[in-house]
CSV table of C-alpha atoms in Angstrom, one decimal:
chain,number,residue,atom,x,y,z
A,1,MET,CA,-88.1,-54.9,-13.0
A,2,GLY,CA,-90.7,-51.7,-14.3
A,3,ARG,CA,-90.4,-50.0,-17.5
A,4,PRO,CA,-87.3,-47.9,-18.4
A,5,ARG,CA,-87.1,-44.3,-16.8
A,6,THR,CA,-86.5,-43.3,-20.6
A,7,ASP,CA,-90.3,-44.2,-21.4
A,8,LEU,CA,-91.7,-41.9,-18.5
A,9,GLN,CA,-89.4,-39.5,-19.5
A,10,ALA,CA,-91.1,-39.7,-23.3
A,11,ILE,CA,-94.9,-39.5,-22.0
A,12,PHE,CA,-93.9,-36.4,-20.0
A,13,GLU,CA,-92.2,-34.8,-23.4
A,14,THR,CA,-95.3,-36.0,-25.2
A,15,ILE,CA,-97.7,-34.4,-22.5
A,16,LEU,CA,-95.8,-31.1,-22.3
A,17,GLY,CA,-95.2,-31.0,-26.0
A,18,ASN,CA,-91.8,-30.0,-25.4
A,19,THR,CA,-88.9,-31.4,-23.5
A,20,ASN,CA,-89.2,-29.4,-20.1
A,21,ALA,CA,-89.3,-32.6,-18.1
A,22,TYR,CA,-86.4,-32.5,-15.7
A,23,TYR,CA,-85.4,-36.0,-13.9
A,24,GLN,CA,-83.3,-35.2,-10.7
A,25,PRO,CA,-82.5,-31.7,-12.0
A,26,PRO,CA,-79.6,-29.8,-10.5
A,27,PRO,CA,-80.5,-26.7,-7.6
A,28,THR,CA,-78.4,-24.7,-10.8
A,29,LEU,CA,-80.6,-25.4,-13.6
A,30,GLN,CA,-82.5,-22.6,-15.0
A,31,MET,CA,-85.8,-24.4,-15.9
A,32,ALA,CA,-88.7,-23.7,-18.5
A,33,TYR,CA,-92.5,-23.5,-17.7
A,34,PRO,CA,-94.7,-25.2,-17.5
A,35,CYS,CA,-92.0,-28.0,-16.5
A,36,ILE,CA,-92.4,-31.0,-14.9
A,37,VAL,CA,-90.0,-32.6,-12.4
A,38,TYR,CA,-89.7,-35.8,-11.0
A,39,ASP,CA,-87.2,-37.9,-8.7
A,40,PRO,CA,-87.1,-41.7,-7.6
A,41,ASP,CA,-88.9,-41.5,-4.5
A,42,ARG,CA,-89.1,-45.6,-3.5
A,43,MET,CA,-89.1,-49.2,-4.8
A,44,ASP,CA,-92.1,-51.2,-3.8
A,45,SER,CA,-91.5,-55.0,-4.2
A,46,GLU,CA,-93.5,-58.1,-4.5
A,47,PHE,CA,-92.1,-60.8,-3.1
A,48,ALA,CA,-92.3,-64.5,-4.2
A,49,ASP,CA,-90.0,-67.5,-4.5
A,50,ASN,CA,-88.0,-66.1,-1.8
A,51,SER,CA,-87.1,-63.3,-3.6
A,52,PRO,CA,-88.5,-59.7,-5.0
A,53,TYR,CA,-90.4,-60.9,-7.4
A,54,VAL,CA,-92.4,-57.9,-8.8
A,55,LEU,CA,-90.5,-54.4,-8.7
A,56,THR,CA,-92.1,-51.0,-9.6
A,57,ARG,CA,-90.6,-47.6,-9.3
A,58,ARG,CA,-92.1,-45.0,-7.5
A,59,TYR,CA,-91.6,-41.6,-8.7
A,60,LEU,CA,-92.6,-38.3,-7.1
A,61,VAL,CA,-93.8,-35.7,-9.9
A,62,THR,CA,-94.6,-32.3,-9.6
A,63,THR,CA,-96.1,-30.1,-12.2
A,64,ILE,CA,-95.0,-26.4,-12.4
A,65,THR,CA,-97.2,-24.0,-13.9
A,66,ARG,CA,-97.5,-20.2,-13.8
A,67,ASP,CA,-101.0,-20.3,-15.2
A,68,PRO,CA,-103.0,-21.9,-12.3
A,69,ASP,CA,-105.6,-23.1,-14.4
A,70,SER,CA,-103.0,-25.0,-16.6
A,71,SER,CA,-104.4,-28.6,-17.5
A,72,LEU,CA,-101.1,-30.0,-17.1
A,73,PRO,CA,-101.4,-31.3,-13.3
A,74,MET,CA,-104.6,-33.3,-14.8
A,75,GLN,CA,-102.9,-34.4,-17.8
A,76,VAL,CA,-100.5,-36.2,-15.2
A,77,ALA,CA,-102.8,-37.0,-12.9
A,78,SER,CA,-105.1,-39.2,-15.8
A,79,LEU,CA,-101.6,-41.4,-16.0
A,80,PRO,CA,-102.0,-45.0,-14.7
A,81,MET,CA,-100.8,-45.8,-10.9
A,82,CYS,CA,-100.8,-41.7,-10.4
A,83,LEU,CA,-102.3,-40.1,-7.3
A,84,MET,CA,-102.1,-36.5,-6.4
A,85,ASN,CA,-100.5,-36.3,-2.9
A,86,ARG,CA,-100.4,-32.3,-2.5
A,87,ALA,CA,-100.4,-28.6,-4.0
A,88,TYR,CA,-99.2,-25.6,-3.2
A,89,ARG,CA,-97.8,-22.0,-4.4
A,90,ALA,CA,-94.3,-21.2,-4.4
A,91,ASN,CA,-92.5,-18.3,-6.3
A,92,ASN,CA,-95.9,-17.3,-7.8
A,93,LEU,CA,-95.3,-20.7,-9.7
A,94,ASN,CA,-98.1,-23.3,-8.7
A,95,HIS,CA,-97.0,-26.5,-8.0
A,96,HIS,CA,-99.2,-29.8,-7.9
A,97,VAL,CA,-97.4,-33.1,-6.4
A,98,PHE,CA,-97.9,-36.5,-7.6
A,99,ILE,CA,-97.2,-40.0,-6.9
A,100,LEU,CA,-96.6,-42.3,-9.5
A,101,TYR,CA,-95.5,-45.8,-10.1
A,102,PHE,CA,-93.6,-46.9,-13.2
B,1,MET,CA,-79.6,-89.0,33.4
B,2,THR,CA,-80.0,-86.0,31.3
B,3,THR,CA,-82.0,-82.7,32.4
B,4,LEU,CA,-83.7,-81.4,29.8
B,5,ALA,CA,-82.6,-77.5,28.6
B,6,TRP,CA,-85.0,-75.1,26.4
B,7,ASP,CA,-83.7,-73.2,23.9
B,8,GLN,CA,-79.7,-74.0,23.8
B,9,VAL,CA,-78.0,-72.2,21.2
B,10,GLY,CA,-78.2,-73.4,18.0
B,11,GLU,CA,-81.6,-74.7,18.8
B,12,HIS,CA,-83.8,-72.0,18.1
B,13,PHE,CA,-85.1,-73.7,15.1
B,14,TYR,CA,-87.5,-72.3,12.5
B,15,GLN,CA,-88.8,-73.1,9.4
B,16,THR,CA,-90.1,-70.5,6.4
B,17,GLY,CA,-89.9,-69.3,2.7
B,18,VAL,CA,-91.2,-71.5,-0.4
B,19,ASP,CA,-89.0,-71.4,-3.7
B,20,ARG,CA,-88.0,-74.0,-6.2
B,21,GLY,CA,-92.0,-74.5,-7.4
B,22,VAL,CA,-91.7,-77.2,-9.9
B,23,LEU,CA,-94.9,-78.6,-11.6
B,24,TYR,CA,-94.7,-82.5,-12.8
B,25,LEU,CA,-97.6,-83.2,-15.1
B,26,ALA,CA,-98.9,-87.2,-14.5
B,27,THR,CA,-99.0,-89.5,-17.8
B,28,ASP,CA,-100.3,-92.8,-16.7
B,29,GLY,CA,-98.5,-92.4,-13.1
B,30,VAL,CA,-95.0,-91.1,-14.3
B,31,TYR,CA,-94.1,-87.7,-13.5
B,32,ASP,CA,-91.5,-87.4,-15.9
B,33,SER,CA,-92.1,-83.9,-17.6
B,34,GLY,CA,-90.8,-81.2,-14.8
B,35,VAL,CA,-91.5,-77.6,-15.5
B,36,ALA,CA,-90.0,-74.4,-13.0
B,37,TRP,CA,-93.2,-72.8,-11.2
B,38,ASN,CA,-92.1,-69.0,-11.2
B,39,GLY,CA,-93.5,-66.5,-8.7
B,40,LEU,CA,-94.4,-69.1,-6.1
B,41,THR,CA,-95.7,-67.2,-3.2
B,42,THR,CA,-97.5,-69.3,-1.0
B,43,VAL,CA,-98.1,-73.0,-0.3
B,44,THR,CA,-100.6,-74.5,1.9
B,45,ASP,CA,-100.5,-77.7,3.8
B,46,ALA,CA,-104.0,-79.1,4.8
B,47,PRO,CA,-104.3,-82.0,5.0
B,48,THR,CA,-108.0,-83.8,6.0
B,49,GLY,CA,-109.6,-86.9,7.2
B,50,ALA,CA,-107.8,-88.7,10.3
B,51,GLU,CA,-110.9,-88.1,12.3
B,52,ALA,CA,-111.9,-90.1,15.1
B,53,THR,CA,-115.2,-91.6,15.2
B,54,ALA,CA,-116.5,-92.6,18.8
B,55,PHE,CA,-118.0,-95.9,19.1
B,56,TYR,CA,-120.1,-96.9,22.5
B,57,ALA,CA,-121.0,-100.2,23.9
B,58,ASP,CA,-121.4,-101.4,27.3
B,59,ASN,CA,-122.5,-97.7,28.5
B,60,ILE,CA,-119.0,-96.9,27.8
B,61,LYS,CA,-116.6,-95.4,25.0
B,62,TYR,CA,-115.9,-98.6,23.7
B,63,LEU,CA,-113.7,-97.6,20.6
B,64,SER,CA,-112.5,-95.0,18.5
B,65,LEU,CA,-111.8,-95.5,15.3
B,66,MET,CA,-109.7,-93.2,12.4
B,67,SER,CA,-110.9,-91.9,9.3
B,68,ILE,CA,-108.0,-92.1,6.7
B,69,GLU,CA,-105.7,-88.9,6.0
B,70,GLU,CA,-105.7,-87.2,2.7
B,71,TRP,CA,-103.1,-84.6,1.8
B,72,LYS,CA,-104.6,-81.1,0.6
B,73,GLY,CA,-103.0,-78.1,0.2
B,74,THR,CA,-103.5,-74.5,-1.5
B,75,ILE,CA,-100.5,-73.2,-4.0
B,76,GLU,CA,-100.7,-69.8,-4.3
B,77,ALA,CA,-98.5,-67.7,-7.1
B,78,PHE,CA,-98.2,-64.7,-9.3
B,79,THR,CA,-98.1,-66.8,-12.4
B,80,TYR,CA,-98.2,-70.5,-13.4
B,81,PRO,CA,-96.4,-72.7,-16.2
B,82,ASP,CA,-98.2,-73.0,-19.1
B,83,GLU,CA,-98.3,-76.3,-18.7
B,84,PHE,CA,-100.1,-76.0,-15.6
B,85,CYS,CA,-103.2,-74.8,-18.3
B,86,GLU,CA,-104.3,-78.2,-18.6
B,87,CYS,CA,-104.2,-79.3,-14.5
B,88,ASP,CA,-106.4,-76.4,-13.9
B,89,GLY,CA,-109.2,-77.8,-16.8
B,90,SER,CA,-108.1,-75.3,-19.8
B,91,ALA,CA,-107.4,-77.3,-23.4
B,92,GLN,CA,-105.1,-75.2,-25.7
B,93,PRO,CA,-106.3,-76.6,-28.9
B,94,GLU,CA,-104.5,-73.9,-31.0
B,95,THR,CA,-101.5,-72.1,-29.4
B,96,GLY,CA,-102.1,-69.1,-27.3
B,97,VAL,CA,-106.0,-70.5,-27.3
B,98,TYR,CA,-107.4,-71.4,-24.2
B,99,VAL,CA,-110.4,-73.6,-23.6
B,100,GLY,CA,-111.9,-73.5,-20.4
B,101,GLN,CA,-114.2,-76.5,-18.4
B,102,GLN,CA,-112.2,-79.1,-19.6
B,103,PRO,CA,-110.9,-82.4,-18.0
B,104,ARG,CA,-108.1,-81.8,-15.4
B,105,ARG,CA,-104.9,-84.2,-15.6
B,106,MET,CA,-103.3,-85.2,-12.5
B,107,PHE,CA,-100.0,-83.2,-11.7
B,108,GLY,CA,-97.1,-83.8,-8.9
B,109,PHE,CA,-95.3,-81.0,-7.2
B,110,SER,CA,-92.5,-80.1,-5.1
B,111,TRP,CA,-91.4,-77.2,-3.8
B,112,ARG,CA,-88.7,-76.5,-1.1
B,113,THR,CA,-88.7,-74.1,2.4
B,114,ARG,CA,-85.7,-73.4,4.4
B,115,LEU,CA,-84.6,-73.9,7.6
B,116,GLY,CA,-83.0,-71.9,10.2
B,117,ASN,CA,-81.5,-71.7,13.7
B,118,ASP,CA,-80.3,-68.9,15.3
B,119,THR,CA,-76.7,-69.0,14.7
B,120,GLU,CA,-76.8,-70.3,10.8
B,121,GLY,CA,-80.0,-68.2,10.3
B,122,GLU,CA,-81.6,-69.6,7.0
B,123,GLU,CA,-78.7,-70.6,5.2
B,124,LEU,CA,-78.6,-74.0,8.0
B,125,GLY,CA,-80.9,-75.9,5.5
B,126,TYR,CA,-83.8,-76.5,3.5
B,127,LYS,CA,-86.7,-79.3,3.3
B,128,ILE,CA,-87.5,-80.5,0.1
B,129,HIS,CA,-91.6,-81.6,0.1
B,130,MET,CA,-93.1,-83.7,-3.3
B,131,VAL,CA,-96.9,-84.3,-3.8
B,132,TRP,CA,-98.3,-87.1,-6.3
B,133,GLY,CA,-101.5,-87.4,-7.6
B,134,ALA,CA,-102.6,-84.1,-7.1
B,135,LYS,CA,-105.6,-82.1,-8.8
B,136,ALA,CA,-106.4,-78.8,-8.8
B,137,SER,CA,-110.3,-77.5,-8.1
B,138,PRO,CA,-111.6,-74.6,-10.1
B,139,SER,CA,-110.9,-71.6,-8.5
B,140,GLU,CA,-111.9,-67.7,-8.1
B,141,LYS,CA,-109.7,-65.3,-10.2
B,142,ALA,CA,-110.9,-61.9,-9.2
B,143,TYR,CA,-109.3,-59.4,-12.0
B,144,ALA,CA,-109.2,-56.4,-10.4
B,145,THR,CA,-108.7,-52.3,-12.0
B,146,ILE,CA,-105.2,-51.2,-11.8
B,147,SER,CA,-105.0,-48.6,-9.1
B,148,ASP,CA,-102.6,-46.0,-8.0
B,149,SER,CA,-100.5,-48.4,-6.6
B,150,PRO,CA,-99.0,-51.8,-8.2
B,151,GLU,CA,-100.8,-55.0,-7.3
B,152,PRO,CA,-100.1,-58.3,-9.6
B,153,LEU,CA,-103.0,-60.8,-9.2
B,154,ASN,CA,-102.4,-63.3,-6.4
B,155,PHE,CA,-103.3,-66.3,-8.2
B,156,SER,CA,-105.0,-69.9,-5.6
B,157,TRP,CA,-105.5,-72.9,-5.9
B,158,GLU,CA,-106.7,-75.8,-4.5
B,159,ALA,CA,-105.4,-79.2,-4.8
B,160,TRP,CA,-106.6,-82.7,-3.5
B,161,THR,CA,-104.2,-85.7,-4.3
B,162,ILE,CA,-105.0,-89.7,-4.9
B,163,PRO,CA,-102.4,-91.2,-2.7
B,164,VAL,CA,-99.5,-93.3,-4.4
B,165,GLY,CA,-99.1,-96.8,-3.3
B,166,PHE,CA,-95.9,-98.6,-2.4
B,167,ASP,CA,-94.2,-101.5,-4.3
B,168,PRO,CA,-95.8,-104.7,-2.3
B,169,ASP,CA,-93.4,-106.6,-2.9
B,170,GLY,CA,-90.3,-104.2,-2.0
B,171,ASP,CA,-88.8,-102.7,0.9
B,172,TYR,CA,-91.7,-100.6,2.4
B,173,ALA,CA,-94.9,-102.4,1.5
B,174,ASP,CA,-95.5,-101.9,5.2
B,175,LEU,CA,-96.3,-98.3,4.4
B,176,LYS,CA,-99.5,-97.3,3.5
B,177,PRO,CA,-100.1,-95.4,0.2
B,178,THR,CA,-99.3,-91.1,0.7
B,179,SER,CA,-99.4,-88.2,-1.6
B,180,TYR,CA,-96.7,-86.5,0.4
B,181,LEU,CA,-93.1,-86.3,1.1
B,182,CYS,CA,-90.5,-84.6,2.5
B,183,ILE,CA,-86.9,-84.8,2.9
B,184,ASP,CA,-84.8,-82.5,5.7
B,185,SER,CA,-81.9,-81.2,4.4
B,186,THR,CA,-80.0,-81.4,7.5
B,187,LYS,CA,-81.0,-85.1,8.4
B,188,VAL,CA,-79.7,-87.0,5.5
B,189,ALA,CA,-76.4,-87.1,2.7
B,190,SER,CA,-75.9,-84.7,0.7
B,191,ALA,CA,-74.5,-86.8,-1.8
B,192,ASP,CA,-78.2,-88.7,-1.7
B,193,LEU,CA,-80.0,-85.2,-1.5
B,194,ALA,CA,-77.7,-84.1,-4.2
B,195,GLU,CA,-79.0,-87.6,-6.6
B,196,LEU,CA,-82.7,-86.4,-5.5
B,197,GLU,CA,-82.2,-83.2,-6.9
B,198,ASP,CA,-80.6,-84.3,-10.0
B,199,PHE,CA,-84.0,-86.4,-10.4
B,200,LEU,CA,-86.7,-83.2,-9.6
B,201,TYR,CA,-84.4,-80.6,-11.1
B,202,GLY,CA,-82.9,-82.1,-14.0
B,203,THR,CA,-79.5,-82.5,-15.7
B,204,ILE,CA,-77.8,-81.8,-19.0
B,205,SER,CA,-79.3,-84.9,-20.5
B,206,VAL,CA,-82.0,-85.9,-18.4
B,207,ASP,CA,-85.5,-84.0,-18.0
B,208,PRO,CA,-86.6,-83.2,-14.8
B,209,ALA,CA,-88.9,-85.8,-13.1
B,210,LEU,CA,-90.6,-86.7,-10.3
B,211,PRO,CA,-90.1,-89.9,-8.9
B,212,THR,CA,-91.9,-92.2,-7.1
B,213,PRO,CA,-92.1,-92.6,-3.2
B,214,ASP,CA,-90.6,-95.6,-3.5
B,215,GLU,CA,-88.1,-94.7,-6.0
B,216,VAL,CA,-87.3,-91.4,-3.3
B,217,LEU,CA,-87.0,-93.7,-0.5
B,218,ALA,CA,-84.6,-95.9,-2.5
B,219,VAL,CA,-82.0,-92.8,-2.9
B,220,PHE,CA,-81.7,-92.4,0.7
B,221,ALA,CA,-81.6,-96.3,1.5
B,222,GLY,CA,-78.3,-96.8,0.1
B,223,ALA,CA,-75.9,-95.9,-2.9
B,224,LEU,CA,-77.7,-95.7,-6.3
B,225,THR,CA,-76.3,-98.3,-9.0
B,226,VAL,CA,-75.9,-96.5,-12.2
B,227,ALA,CA,-77.9,-98.4,-14.7
B,228,THR,CA,-77.1,-97.5,-18.5
B,229,PRO,CA,-80.2,-98.0,-20.7
B,230,ALA,CA,-79.5,-99.8,-23.8
B,231,THR,CA,-81.2,-98.3,-27.4
B,232,PRO,CA,-84.6,-100.2,-28.1
B,233,THR,CA,-83.9,-101.7,-32.0
B,234,TYR,CA,-87.0,-101.6,-34.8
B,235,ASP,CA,-87.3,-104.1,-37.6
B,236,SER,CA,-88.5,-102.0,-40.3
B,237,GLY,CA,-90.0,-105.4,-41.9
B,238,THR,CA,-92.2,-106.7,-39.2
B,239,ASP,CA,-92.6,-103.0,-37.7
B,240,ILE,CA,-91.5,-104.4,-34.3
B,241,ILE,CA,-89.5,-102.5,-31.6
B,242,THR,CA,-87.5,-104.5,-29.3
B,243,ILE,CA,-87.4,-103.3,-26.2
B,244,PRO,CA,-84.0,-104.2,-24.2
B,245,GLY,CA,-84.1,-106.3,-20.3
B,246,THR,CA,-81.9,-103.7,-19.1
B,247,THR,CA,-81.6,-104.4,-15.1
B,248,GLY,CA,-83.1,-100.8,-13.4
B,249,VAL,CA,-84.3,-99.3,-16.5
B,250,GLN,CA,-87.6,-98.6,-17.3
B,251,TYR,CA,-88.7,-98.3,-20.6
B,252,TYR,CA,-92.4,-96.1,-21.2
B,253,ILE,CA,-94.4,-94.7,-24.2
B,254,PRO,CA,-95.6,-91.0,-23.3
B,255,GLY,CA,-99.5,-91.4,-23.4
B,256,VAL,CA,-99.1,-95.3,-23.6
B,257,GLY,CA,-97.5,-96.1,-20.3
B,258,ASP,CA,-94.6,-98.6,-19.1
B,259,VAL,CA,-93.6,-101.0,-22.2
B,260,ALA,CA,-91.7,-104.8,-20.6
B,261,ALA,CA,-88.8,-105.9,-22.3
B,262,GLY,CA,-89.0,-107.7,-25.4
B,263,ALA,CA,-91.4,-107.2,-28.5
B,264,TYR,CA,-93.8,-104.4,-28.9
B,265,GLY,CA,-96.1,-103.8,-31.9
B,266,PRO,CA,-96.3,-103.8,-34.7
B,267,ILE,CA,-96.2,-100.0,-34.9
B,268,ALA,CA,-98.1,-98.2,-37.3
B,269,ALA,CA,-96.5,-94.4,-36.6
B,270,ASN,CA,-93.3,-93.2,-35.3
B,271,THR,CA,-93.2,-94.3,-31.3
B,272,TYR,CA,-91.4,-91.8,-29.1
B,273,ILE,CA,-89.6,-94.3,-26.2
B,274,LYS,CA,-88.4,-92.8,-22.8
B,275,ALA,CA,-86.6,-94.8,-19.9
B,276,ARG,CA,-86.3,-94.1,-16.3
B,277,PRO,CA,-84.3,-95.3,-13.6
B,278,THR,CA,-86.3,-97.5,-11.1
B,279,ALA,CA,-85.9,-97.7,-7.3
B,280,GLY,CA,-82.3,-98.2,-6.4
B,281,TYR,CA,-80.9,-97.4,-9.7
B,282,LYS,CA,-80.1,-93.6,-11.6
B,283,PHE,CA,-78.7,-93.2,-15.0
B,284,PRO,CA,-75.0,-91.7,-15.5
B,285,ASP,CA,-74.6,-88.3,-16.8
B,286,PRO,CA,-74.8,-87.8,-19.5
B,287,VAL,CA,-76.8,-90.1,-21.1
B,288,ILE,CA,-79.3,-90.8,-23.7
B,289,ASN,CA,-83.1,-92.1,-22.3
B,290,ALA,CA,-85.1,-90.7,-24.8
B,291,TRP,CA,-85.7,-92.3,-28.9
B,292,LEU,CA,-87.8,-91.7,-31.7
B,293,ILE,CA,-88.8,-94.9,-33.7
B,294,THR,CA,-89.3,-93.4,-37.0
B,295,PHE,CA,-92.4,-95.9,-38.9
B,296,SER,CA,-91.0,-97.2,-42.3
């Protein structure tokens, strides 16, 4: 059934060196940068015995940095089962979006 | 007279799925230790043989002879029970240490497929498939890197079989030896099916076991007779075990084989004796059907 999300939170906090990893943050939350924002995307199933046998959660992970040369996106991209999806700039902040299975 | 009609309501039958895989290790033709096979994805039934060979005479096709049919198949799964290692050519001389290229142990296997139709869906019923005398061929296992999405390794084993004969003095002596038998839950009595499932999947007191084809047929031929196995006795003075002569009970020693009623021995070490019901009989539940005779 996959590892618990709290393990992923811990990995992100280790990468950041702080607690600026936000899971499904409400729009009103004042975020500190650089940060990682992540949301559940879907759950992938492998079937056996007529039932879902292996379930893996997929997350949409966004790194948000002021520094365009920040190493944070590369660190997230180096995680297993992680693939960069796109990058964009908004509100003077650099966004890198990843798809991550965990 | 009847006029044929096609695809009537309730007659859109189909078969789907695979689950309840059970592996039975064979010891001297007895399949008395069933273990659940998790992660079953596909069982492919691929019989071979039954091929016609034509013979010509008098300038015509004179006759055509069919070769013997053999059950072969493929089992695919995400994992396999530890017990299957022996069947896949691995020995485990020390716990957790697997040595390859060893003799392959014979096994039995059962699995279930669902039966459905247009009104009941997949709840209509199911088929239980049983295979005896199987041996797995060496198979490829492609270990691949973890990539950007999860992909569990799907194992695959080809299996071939040696058919099991029917009792020449029994009710089914006219049947040819077989490796494969299938039960359709929509066509047999539910009580009989429950009896078979008790054999196949075990009960509180009896381990899962794969009965012989004769024993399976006996389950559906009529009510089974309850036979309670008597306890073998041991004389420490002579080291002789006395096997009781109980109708409907076959005593056996794992690794040795069936033992007849009467004196067995002398033994020189602790001896494990088990009992199984013969065709047409079943054990009560609960029952004691295994005894460890302590050598003294």
